[in-house]
């Protein structure tokens, strides 16, 4: 008895045929047995894919082969069954088999399977659910077939057989589910075997277009149809002309629809001009979309909703054509696309003043109800246009910027604003810095409005009157004061949040805030340094507050998001938190002339966030802390193996050495020599630097005790500060704790030690300690400095900002 | 797969040499090229373009194109004046040329259209560099001026009419003599620009602040620059044959270090290029020797001789090409898709008519031979259907059930009604029959 057989474990190969047979007898119906329940099918499929039951192992050839044989036989019997439910089960399982079975089996029998599946599609007697299932299974069969490289021709001929019957189904039947199945199948064919459409291209186009134009299609199916139509130019030869022709047809069709829809809302010339541009009078105009019968004059003309859903579908199709990848070169009619977008966005439902009112109130109402959908599609088209040509947008970029700016001003609906933010993001990413220069102010002012929880009242984030913030030159000297005042300001405003009543205007949904945050983050990434002195401080503060609020859940109390809490999942809030933190991190790290003003707040926030339960947030906070580590400990690491001097000055082996040395003998006095020395220190590998020092020991040591020159010891990170006080790299201070035992050592001694160690030629391991010692050395200078002056060192102040705030 | 190629040209008619940087093998020698310094550029991965010195005396300039797989000149264009500096953006969609008069020209590669021409400098343009994201252009001139241009703003005719702003974003006039080379680092919006000049200095400028950060004096005039992207140092090729090293954050006014010098010290270094793949520095000298250095060890790795040592090398560029299958196939697939040669660069700006077509030509991705992908649907389809069936068990069927129950009740009532009618009728007929029978 089979049941006495034992198996090694769950991976034992001998298990496979057993399980498969079991599935076959328990869950899969046969001719006599009726189908017990459909739910078990899911179980069958998941078991098959988990255990790879159909893979047929070579080791157990006979057993597993016979089991799979049985399985396939049963399925074929079911497929040709008269009962629709049994036939359905056979067909869908056949689809799974096409995906899972071994290559040999598939290759030897796909033709048989294909024909038995296709017969259902062709057979008008078959029930609808059987036909839908057949389409799906054929799609999978073709997908598998496309992975065999050696049967291209046969595969194409098989695929070609599918097209006409399927198109017939599409025309005759009236079930959405069936349409969807056929469109899926056609999409598979056009992606995998574009050559299969050789003779049927026009027919397919016509069938699809007429479905898009039919009044009975649901919006999700419309999208699918439009997507397929966008893929269709791949078929045939997939050349440039068929792409251009399709695009031209689409644009004409869209504009014709709009001419009707915008009657009375825009001047007639606009529509005429658009059509003229697309089909210049001298040239032959292409056939309308969907061929001669592309019915544009049907009853649907009177329904605003229908026109808009059609136009949206056509625009979606154009969008897909722009963003999908084609093998051919594409001539993208940018000017026509942009003018179309401009045309749509220009109509906002108001009646032009210089025109006679053609429209009744009811008509206007109907149009206005549909306009947002139309605008949304137009914005999608604009984004796709930008994405498709990226840097080649250049000649048109200025007009796009104008368009975006003007639309930002009149756009109030959150959905549309979200799209607009996405477009600005795309613009920034594709055009970079030059675009940031153009769009920065627009993004900042709009995002400030959308992110601000209480826009109308004064003393808000944007128009901060804090004098020290406005003072650009305010660097280190007043940093203490500034920090303090900022902190208290934040506290005050946070307090206001908690008790504040949400204003109506602030009811921007969380998704809009998210989009605004992302746009700001992109702006900071591409052009953060540009804002120094203008918008940067505003943005930094805004982002700090947004992040703080998001993390403390204050938005929830401040009104609008509260409404979302019960029905929307917390995922939204997590997303928002991540976006807020991401933008805040960008504002801290993005280059700027000043030190990041809210570094302390940021560090604390990320530190707290790191221990949060939400793993995404915690992970991001950890990443943020790592990024900020470079900010708090600026690195001036020596370059490993950087080319360096073989001697003090290049006079020995430089052919023009005398020129160099002459220069130096004239110019070099002790301080500047020292200066060079330091510079070398910072950029050279240590051994080389030490070698240099050997020659200059005395001069160096002299200068060390000379406080006037200590300001030369600085890293690039602080050198730009306007205040000529002494600066010490942060890293120096960091090493303070580690090397305290050296503190009692005189600077000279340290240097000697360094030099002697180098002479001994210690390996890499020594380097670190050398560096630390050198750093200590410098630090000592600066410490001595700041002790002498009664004014505390400014860096120390920054470093300990929170403490000093409390003290003061 | 990527292949790193070094290309070099000379002011003598030595053609364009190309070498595989990894192996050092010489590749194709492109014929007929005598270009000015900064007159050679690779246009994306598509082709090579070089401005020609030959016609410089004549009224027009000339720019030639070569395909990677053919030594002959494929396309010749003749701009209105001689082009002294030539470059292309990284995608290879635009070619920018600087003229002897100080004008700068932007051509669209796909159509050859001259999109824009503007007066940038008072005298000849010596070098042109795109910023990292190709949105800004930095130009240097014979008179020592450096200008930063935002390309988007140059095309913004409207704004220019309304605002009385200068065309350029920044102008740097601190050099006292001709600017010989410009490099820009990876700092994005905060990038540093280094310019080298005949006045023996290299100057470091801040792009975001638009001002001079520091000036470094060298012992000789500097002809060429190359940036070590990761090391915040740059290499400067001197007129004395030395390669110097400068630090971007230098505190010193003087360059202190040098990398090495070419064998013949009387021959100036004329051009430098840096290859990040393997960290190699490539120098070209007046003596016609191209030397590949390992800047870390300061040792020359290998050298190529160009033009039999006759002509000075004055351009070197490192080009990275994607190899699809083999190089020929990639080339042919590009050619097949493009269908024909790129059109020559046009002489004059077209006025007015670009509102009519307004077409941008987008090339297919070079790696278009990657297999297309379509996913399997059956398993999901089954799950969906099963779910649908389950759902029908709840809401939809219940509604249907209620409807049927209602209909059933109606039918029963109707049935009763008919039954009654029938019985009544039967009774009537029976009575009639009985009455008739009795009659």
Coordinates of C-alpha atoms in Angstrom, one line a residue, chain A residues 38-39 41-42 45 88 91-96 98-99 129 132-133 136-137 139-141 143-144 146-147 180 184-185 187-188 191-192 234 240 277 280 325-336 388-398 401-402 430-435 437-438 524-530 590-593 639-646 648-650 653-656 659-660 663-664 667 675-676 679-680 682-684 712 714-716 719-720 722, chain B residues 89 91 93-94 106 108 110 113 115 131 133-136 148 150-153 155-159 165 169-170 187-190 192 200 206-211 213-214 217-220 228 230-233 235 239-242 244-245 247-259 261-262 265 294-298 336-340 354-365 368-370 372-379 381-387 389-390:
Chain A
X38 CA -14.8 26.4 -6.4
X39 CA -12.8 27.6 -3.3
X41 CA -9.3 25.5 -6.8
X42 CA -7.2 28.3 -5.1
X45 CA -3.1 26.3 -7.6
X88 CA -14.0 26.3 -17.0
X91 CA -9.3 25.8 -18.9
X92 CA -8.0 27.8 -15.9
X93 CA -6.0 24.9 -14.7
X94 CA -4.5 24.5 -18.2
X95 CA -3.4 28.1 -17.9
X96 CA -1.6 27.3 -14.7
X98 CA 1.3 26.3 -19.2
X99 CA 3.2 28.4 -16.6
X129 CA -17.1 32.5 -18.5
X132 CA -13.0 34.6 -20.7
X133 CA -11.0 31.8 -19.1
X136 CA -6.6 34.2 -20.1
X137 CA -5.2 30.7 -20.5
X139 CA -2.4 34.5 -23.0
X140 CA -0.4 32.4 -20.5
X141 CA 0.3 29.8 -23.1
X143 CA 3.7 34.1 -22.7
X144 CA 5.4 30.7 -22.1
X146 CA 7.6 33.5 -26.2
X147 CA 10.4 32.3 -23.9
X180 CA -11.5 42.7 -20.5
X184 CA -5.7 41.3 -22.0
X185 CA -5.0 38.7 -24.6
X187 CA -2.1 43.1 -25.1
X188 CA -0.1 40.0 -24.5
X191 CA 3.8 42.9 -26.6
X192 CA 5.2 39.5 -27.3
X234 CA 4.3 48.3 -31.8
X240 CA 8.1 55.5 -36.7
X277 CA -1.7 72.4 -36.8
X280 CA -2.2 71.0 -42.3
X325 CA 9.1 52.2 -24.6
X326 CA 9.1 51.5 -28.3
X327 CA 11.8 50.1 -30.5
X328 CA 11.5 52.8 -33.0
X329 CA 12.5 56.4 -33.1
X330 CA 9.6 58.5 -32.2
X331 CA 8.7 62.0 -33.5
X332 CA 6.9 63.5 -30.6
X333 CA 4.7 66.4 -31.5
X334 CA 5.6 68.4 -28.5
X335 CA 4.1 71.7 -29.7
X336 CA 0.7 70.1 -30.4
X388 CA 9.3 61.3 -22.7
X389 CA 11.6 64.0 -23.9
X390 CA 13.4 64.9 -20.7
X391 CA 16.3 67.2 -21.5
X392 CA 15.0 67.8 -25.0
X393 CA 12.2 69.8 -23.5
X394 CA 14.7 72.7 -23.5
X395 CA 13.3 74.8 -26.3
X396 CA 9.8 74.5 -24.7
X397 CA 10.8 74.5 -21.1
X398 CA 10.1 78.2 -20.7
X401 CA 7.2 76.9 -16.7
X402 CA 4.8 79.7 -17.6
X430 CA 14.5 66.0 -15.8
X431 CA 15.9 69.5 -16.3
X432 CA 17.9 69.9 -13.1
X433 CA 19.4 73.1 -11.7
X434 CA 18.3 75.4 -14.5
X435 CA 14.7 74.4 -13.8
X437 CA 16.1 78.5 -10.7
X438 CA 12.8 79.0 -12.6
X524 CA 16.2 71.0 -2.1
X525 CA 17.9 68.1 -3.8
X526 CA 18.3 69.8 -7.1
X527 CA 18.8 73.4 -6.1
X528 CA 19.0 73.8 -2.4
X529 CA 22.0 76.0 -2.5
X530 CA 20.2 78.5 -4.8
X590 CA 21.2 70.2 1.2
X591 CA 24.1 72.6 0.6
X592 CA 23.7 76.0 2.1
X593 CA 25.9 79.0 3.0
X639 CA 43.4 60.7 0.5
X640 CA 44.8 57.3 0.4
X641 CA 47.8 57.3 -1.9
X642 CA 47.1 60.7 -3.3
X643 CA 49.9 61.9 -5.4
X644 CA 52.2 64.0 -3.4
X645 CA 55.6 65.6 -3.2
X646 CA 58.6 63.4 -3.3
X648 CA 59.5 69.4 0.2
X649 CA 59.3 71.3 -3.0
X650 CA 59.4 70.0 -6.5
X653 CA 63.1 66.5 -10.0
X654 CA 61.1 69.1 -11.6
X655 CA 62.5 70.4 -14.8
X656 CA 61.2 73.8 -14.0
X659 CA 61.0 78.6 -11.3
X660 CA 58.9 77.1 -8.5
X663 CA 58.7 81.8 -6.4
X664 CA 58.7 80.4 -3.1
X667 CA 57.1 84.7 -1.4
X675 CA 49.8 77.8 5.7
X676 CA 51.0 75.6 2.9
X679 CA 47.1 72.6 3.6
X680 CA 49.3 69.7 2.9
X682 CA 44.7 68.2 5.3
X683 CA 44.9 66.8 1.9
X684 CA 47.9 64.6 1.9
X712 CA 44.4 78.9 9.2
X714 CA 40.3 75.0 9.3
X715 CA 38.5 72.6 7.1
X716 CA 36.6 73.7 4.1
X719 CA 36.2 78.5 6.0
X720 CA 33.5 80.5 4.3
X722 CA 32.4 85.8 7.4
Chain B
X89 CA 25.3 67.4 -23.6
X91 CA 22.6 62.5 -23.8
X93 CA 20.8 65.6 -28.0
X94 CA 22.4 69.0 -28.3
X106 CA 23.0 75.5 -29.9
X108 CA 19.5 70.1 -32.0
X110 CA 18.3 65.1 -34.4
X113 CA 18.3 72.9 -36.4
X115 CA 18.0 76.5 -32.0
X131 CA 27.0 71.4 -15.7
X133 CA 22.7 68.0 -15.1
X134 CA 23.2 69.6 -18.5
X135 CA 21.0 72.6 -17.6
X136 CA 23.8 75.1 -17.3
X148 CA 27.5 80.8 -16.6
X150 CA 21.0 78.9 -17.8
X151 CA 19.9 77.2 -21.0
X152 CA 16.2 77.3 -20.0
X153 CA 16.4 81.1 -19.5
X155 CA 15.1 80.1 -24.5
X156 CA 12.7 82.1 -22.5
X157 CA 12.0 84.9 -24.9
X158 CA 9.0 86.2 -23.1
X159 CA 10.7 86.7 -19.8
X165 CA 18.1 91.1 -16.8
X169 CA 23.6 83.9 -14.5
X170 CA 27.1 84.7 -13.4
X187 CA 28.6 69.4 -6.3
X188 CA 25.2 69.8 -8.1
X189 CA 23.7 73.1 -7.2
X190 CA 26.7 73.9 -5.0
X192 CA 32.7 74.3 -7.8
X200 CA 49.3 81.2 -14.6
X206 CA 31.2 78.8 -6.4
X207 CA 28.3 78.1 -8.7
X208 CA 25.7 78.8 -6.0
X209 CA 27.2 82.1 -4.8
X210 CA 28.6 83.2 -8.1
X211 CA 31.8 84.4 -6.8
X213 CA 36.5 81.4 -3.8
X214 CA 40.2 81.2 -4.4
X217 CA 49.1 80.6 -8.7
X218 CA 51.1 78.1 -10.8
X219 CA 54.7 78.4 -12.0
X220 CA 53.6 78.3 -15.6
X228 CA 39.7 64.0 -9.6
X230 CA 36.4 61.9 -5.4
X231 CA 39.5 63.6 -4.2
X232 CA 38.6 67.3 -4.3
X233 CA 41.8 67.9 -6.2
X235 CA 45.3 68.3 -12.1
X239 CA 52.9 75.0 -20.5
X240 CA 56.2 73.8 -19.0
X241 CA 55.4 70.2 -19.5
X242 CA 54.4 69.5 -15.8
X244 CA 50.4 70.1 -11.2
X245 CA 48.0 69.2 -8.5
X247 CA 43.3 71.4 -4.1
X248 CA 39.8 72.7 -4.5
X249 CA 39.8 73.8 -0.9
X250 CA 43.4 75.0 -1.0
X251 CA 44.5 77.5 1.6
X252 CA 47.6 78.3 -0.3
X253 CA 47.9 80.8 -3.0
X254 CA 50.5 78.7 -4.7
X255 CA 50.4 75.2 -6.1
X256 CA 52.7 73.0 -4.1
X257 CA 52.6 69.7 -5.7
X258 CA 53.1 68.2 -9.0
X259 CA 52.4 64.8 -10.4
X261 CA 56.1 65.6 -16.4
X262 CA 56.3 64.3 -19.9
X265 CA 60.2 68.9 -20.9
X294 CA 48.1 56.4 -12.2
X295 CA 47.7 59.5 -10.1
X296 CA 47.9 57.6 -6.9
X297 CA 51.3 56.2 -7.6
X298 CA 52.3 59.1 -9.8
X336 CA 18.7 51.2 -38.5
X337 CA 16.5 53.0 -36.0
X338 CA 17.7 56.4 -37.0
X339 CA 17.2 55.4 -40.6
X340 CA 19.8 57.9 -41.8
X354 CA 8.8 76.0 -35.6
X355 CA 5.3 76.7 -34.3
X356 CA 4.0 74.5 -37.2
X357 CA 5.8 71.3 -36.6
X358 CA 7.3 71.5 -33.1
X359 CA 8.4 67.9 -33.1
X360 CA 11.1 66.4 -30.9
X361 CA 12.7 63.2 -32.1
X362 CA 13.3 60.7 -29.4
X363 CA 15.7 57.9 -30.0
X364 CA 14.8 54.4 -28.8
X365 CA 16.9 53.1 -25.9
X368 CA 16.2 47.8 -27.2
X369 CA 17.1 44.2 -27.8
X370 CA 16.3 43.2 -24.2
X372 CA 10.0 42.0 -23.6
X373 CA 8.2 40.7 -20.6
X374 CA 4.6 39.7 -20.0
X375 CA 3.4 38.2 -16.9
X376 CA 1.3 35.1 -16.3
X377 CA -2.3 35.7 -15.4
X378 CA -4.0 32.4 -14.8
X379 CA -3.3 32.0 -11.1
X381 CA -7.5 35.0 -12.5
X382 CA -8.6 31.9 -10.6
X383 CA -8.2 33.6 -7.3
X384 CA -10.2 36.6 -8.5
X385 CA -13.0 34.4 -9.9
X386 CA -13.2 32.4 -6.7
X387 CA -13.3 35.5 -4.7
X389 CA -18.0 33.6 -6.4
X390 CA -17.5 33.9 -2.7

